Every structure is written in C-alpha cells, then in structure tokens.
Amino acid sequence: MIEPSGTIESMPVLKGSTIDPARTRAAILEAATPLLYERGLDGIGVAELCARLGVSKETLYRHFGTKDGLVQAMLEARSERVTRWMAEAVAAAGQDPAGQLAAVFDALQAWYDDPAFRGCAMLNAAAQHHVEPVRAITARHLDRYLDLLTGIAERAGAADPPVLGRQWLMLVEGATVVAAHHDAAGAGEHARRAALALLPAARTGPQG
Amino acid sequence: MIEPSGTIESMPVLKGSTIDPARTRAAILEAATPLLYERGLDGIGVAELCARLGVSKETLYRHFGTKDGLVQAMLEARSERVTRWMAEAVAAAGQDPAGQLAAVFDALQAWYDDPAFRGCAMLNAAAQHHVEPVRAITARHLDRYLDLLTGIAERAGAADPPVLGRQWLMLVEGATVVAAHHDAAGAGEHARRAALALLPAARTGPQG
DNA sequence: CCGAAATCGAACCGATCGGTACGATCTCGG
DNA sequence: CCGAGATCGTACCGATCGGTTCGATTTCGG
C-alpha cells in the first residue's frame, strides 16, 4: 500500500516456504493485503483469495479462523507498518519540526502518486465492515497518527500541541480523501502548505 | 443525515400516498436513505429494506430497476441536499467571508453531534461499491463542496482561491473523518480555527 | 363503472459466499 | 524411515442475496 507494494499478480505467491506455519501465516497476510486493498474487503471472496495466494482454504482457516480474522490481522499489520514507515520519514527529516512536518506530507504525496493508491485502507475497511473490531483498529490507527503529529507540534513549541496535532491529522486524512476521491495532483503539497501555515512561527522558508 | 434525519423506525413509512408513482418513488428514496446510511449499502438487503419501507420488492424494482439504481439515486439526492443545506448555512452567515467560513464548520459540528452521524455518506459509499457510477457521484459531491469553499476564498481576497478552497475542503473532509472514526468532540471547532488561520488577513476577531 | 395502472405479498430462482470435511500428498524431526 | 502435522484440492453445505414472477387487490381517470 504505502511503498509501491507490488502490483497484483495472478499467480501463487507462496513458494520456497517449507512447512513452517509461522512463515505461511506471514506470507498469507502479506499476499492477501494488496488484494483486499484493491478489491475491497467484500470485493473478493475467500475462494478467489486462496486461489490467488496459492493456498488452500483449509490452510487459511487454520491460521485465521475466519475471514474477519484475516481481515483484522491484515489491518493491524498494515496500520503498524504505515505508522512505522511514516515515523521513519519523520526521523529522516532531521531536527527541524517544520522539516519533519513537510516530510509527512511529501511522503503522503508519494503514496498518492502510486497507481495502486486507493485511499486509507483502515478508513475504507471501517466504511465497509462497521463491526466493532474493525472500528477499533481504525481508531487505534488514527491514535498512532495523532501521537506522531502531536510530537512534532510539541517540538515546534506549539501553544496547544494536542489541538495542533489534531488539526494536522485532519489535513492528513483530508488530503488522503481528496486525493483518493477527487484529484491526487498536488494534494500532498497543498496540505503541507496549509499545515506549515498553522505552525506557531513562520520558520518555514520558501514555501514552494 | 444532515439535519437530525429521523431515527430508524421499524414500521412502514409509506402512508397516505395514494397510487401516485412519483410520490411513491420519492417516499421510497427518503425512507431508504437513513437505513442505507446507518447500515451501509451492503449491510441491508432488498428484502429487509422493503419490509421496513412497507413496500413490495416489485414496486421498488419498478421504480429503480436495480438496488444499485436505488443507491445511486439516493446518493445523488443526498449530495444535492447536503450541498444546498451547507450553501444555506453560508448564505445565512452574512457577508463576511470569515463568518461564512466559520458557519461551514459550525454546521459540520452540529452534524457530528447527531447520534446518527456516521461519516460522509458519499465517501462511505465509494469505499464500499467501487463501481464507476458511485465514484462519479462522490467526485461530483466533492466538486460541489469545492465550489462553495472556493467562492468564499474569492470573496476573502485570497491570492489563490482554488488552492485555498481545496485546503479548506481537506479540513472539511478531514474533520468529518476524524469525527466519524476517532472523536467528534470539538472536531468542527478545531477545523474551523485551522481554516480561519489560513485566511489571508487575520480579520477573525476572537477565535473562541 | 370499468379498465388500466400501481401495488402488494409471497413464492421462487440462480448465483455467490463463508465455512467444513475428507482423503491424498508432502515435509520434517526423531 | 516412519509418524505427526501441515498442506492441498475438491466437493459439499446452508444461508443469504439480488432479482423475477404471478395472482390478488386497490386506486383513479375517463
């Protein structure tokens, strides 16, 4: 999803894996993720999913118990992966909070430009399955994102870091929505400029 | 959806309607809207839908041809209704662009506080049915919203109204996402303060 | 008052889907 | 080399769903 995550192949993804349950489970998770993301949680059945994965239904059900079990495990893994990826982008941006903030939206723009981009997987999932576990995973995902942004707000010396972090979170999610459902071009850049404008001091240099 | 739109009753909604096709169609549309919004497009079947509406399946299919037909007609109507409702809120806010902008987010907060609030119906629908017509309706909905906000940006004397309108649109959609999936409290207010901070001049008085 | 149109209610159909069962095959540790 | 467990492939099951059909009933325009 985030990094160009491999287009959808039509053939088995599991190979080389000897009989190692843990590895099988991880491989299923990894291979199922882009399929469920592209087609939607209900857009692909267990049968086709298994066929594409090169895995029997019995194996899938032994590891995840239920389709919902697979979905939830997939969403958890994806949320953690996205959060870690974004945290690394921030960490790689140096010490300046403004630079860190800019890095967030530049990373988002790169994601939007991926042809496989189809919006936030957690939000999409929550819109489809409004069962409680999925909603909880989505809420936790937003929590993680909010923590990251609030941290930047704190280091930027904001008067009210939680509120500023929340406003930035709205820009992040709003930019993702607009990019997914309206126009991806420049969405990250426009959101970034808005986010920087909310910084306490205008220490942002050239806003190009 | 927007105005407290009537909680879900368990019994027929169609009454008094003599045999008047146009009225029947409108009544079905109106009664089906909150059900499809609350349960999700695939969360309620045609059978239960008809039972709740007090309408036979044949009648529904004669008017809408298909469940997708009903869904699309419902989304179109809802998008227009929401846009009109928001435009009226803006018009009622007087001449000051800052006041108009504040009115947008105050209206949103009132929506978020409705117990029936479950996020933007168009975005939810697009996340479920990624068929083309639904995506087109969603895109058109964002277009309408963008026009409204860009108009405010123009009247506010923004250097680049389309970009500012788009940034405001991100705040609108972002606030809605956060309110729906994280925490509705204060979402509209925080988004409003961020939006006002993006105004060219700080003509916004007390930012309470 | 009659016939066309609208509606109802219920039965029905074919397809799909999530999940289970089972025998055959494969792999690895002891 | 053998037995336990993982995997496969396939067939199968029950439920649900979207959509159709049809006879009976109601309503309204002419």
mmCIF file of C-alpha atoms (C1' of nucleotides) in Angstrom, chain B residues 18-19 45-46 57-58 61 66-67, chain D residues 18-23 26-28:
data_model
loop_
_atom_site.group_PDB
_atom_site.id
_atom_site.type_symbol
_atom_site.label_atom_id
_atom_site.label_comp_id
_atom_site.label_asym_id
_atom_site.label_seq_id
_atom_site.Cartn_x
_atom_site.Cartn_y
_atom_site.Cartn_z
ATOM 1 C CA THR B 18 -52.487 7.190 -2.899
ATOM 2 C CA ILE B 19 -51.344 5.489 -6.050
ATOM 3 C CA GLY B 45 -30.741 -6.463 1.857
ATOM 4 C CA VAL B 46 -33.505 -5.522 -0.516
ATOM 5 C CA LYS B 57 -39.976 -5.608 -3.932
ATOM 6 C CA GLU B 58 -41.791 -5.329 -7.236
ATOM 7 C CA TYR B 61 -37.678 -2.604 -8.701
ATOM 8 C CA THR B 66 -31.840 -2.328 -9.511
ATOM 9 C CA LYS B 67 -30.512 -2.000 -5.996
ATOM 10 C "C1'" DG D 18 -30.495 -9.727 -5.842
ATOM 11 C "C1'" DG D 19 -33.918 -10.142 -8.884
ATOM 12 C "C1'" DT D 20 -38.295 -12.251 -11.220
ATOM 13 C "C1'" DT D 21 -42.919 -13.806 -11.490
ATOM 14 C "C1'" DC D 22 -47.708 -14.042 -10.618
ATOM 15 C "C1'" DG D 23 -52.233 -13.778 -8.830
ATOM 16 C "C1'" DT D 26 -56.565 -1.302 -4.734
ATOM 17 C "C1'" DT D 27 -56.919 3.206 -6.834
ATOM 18 C "C1'" DC D 28 -58.009 6.520 -10.157
#
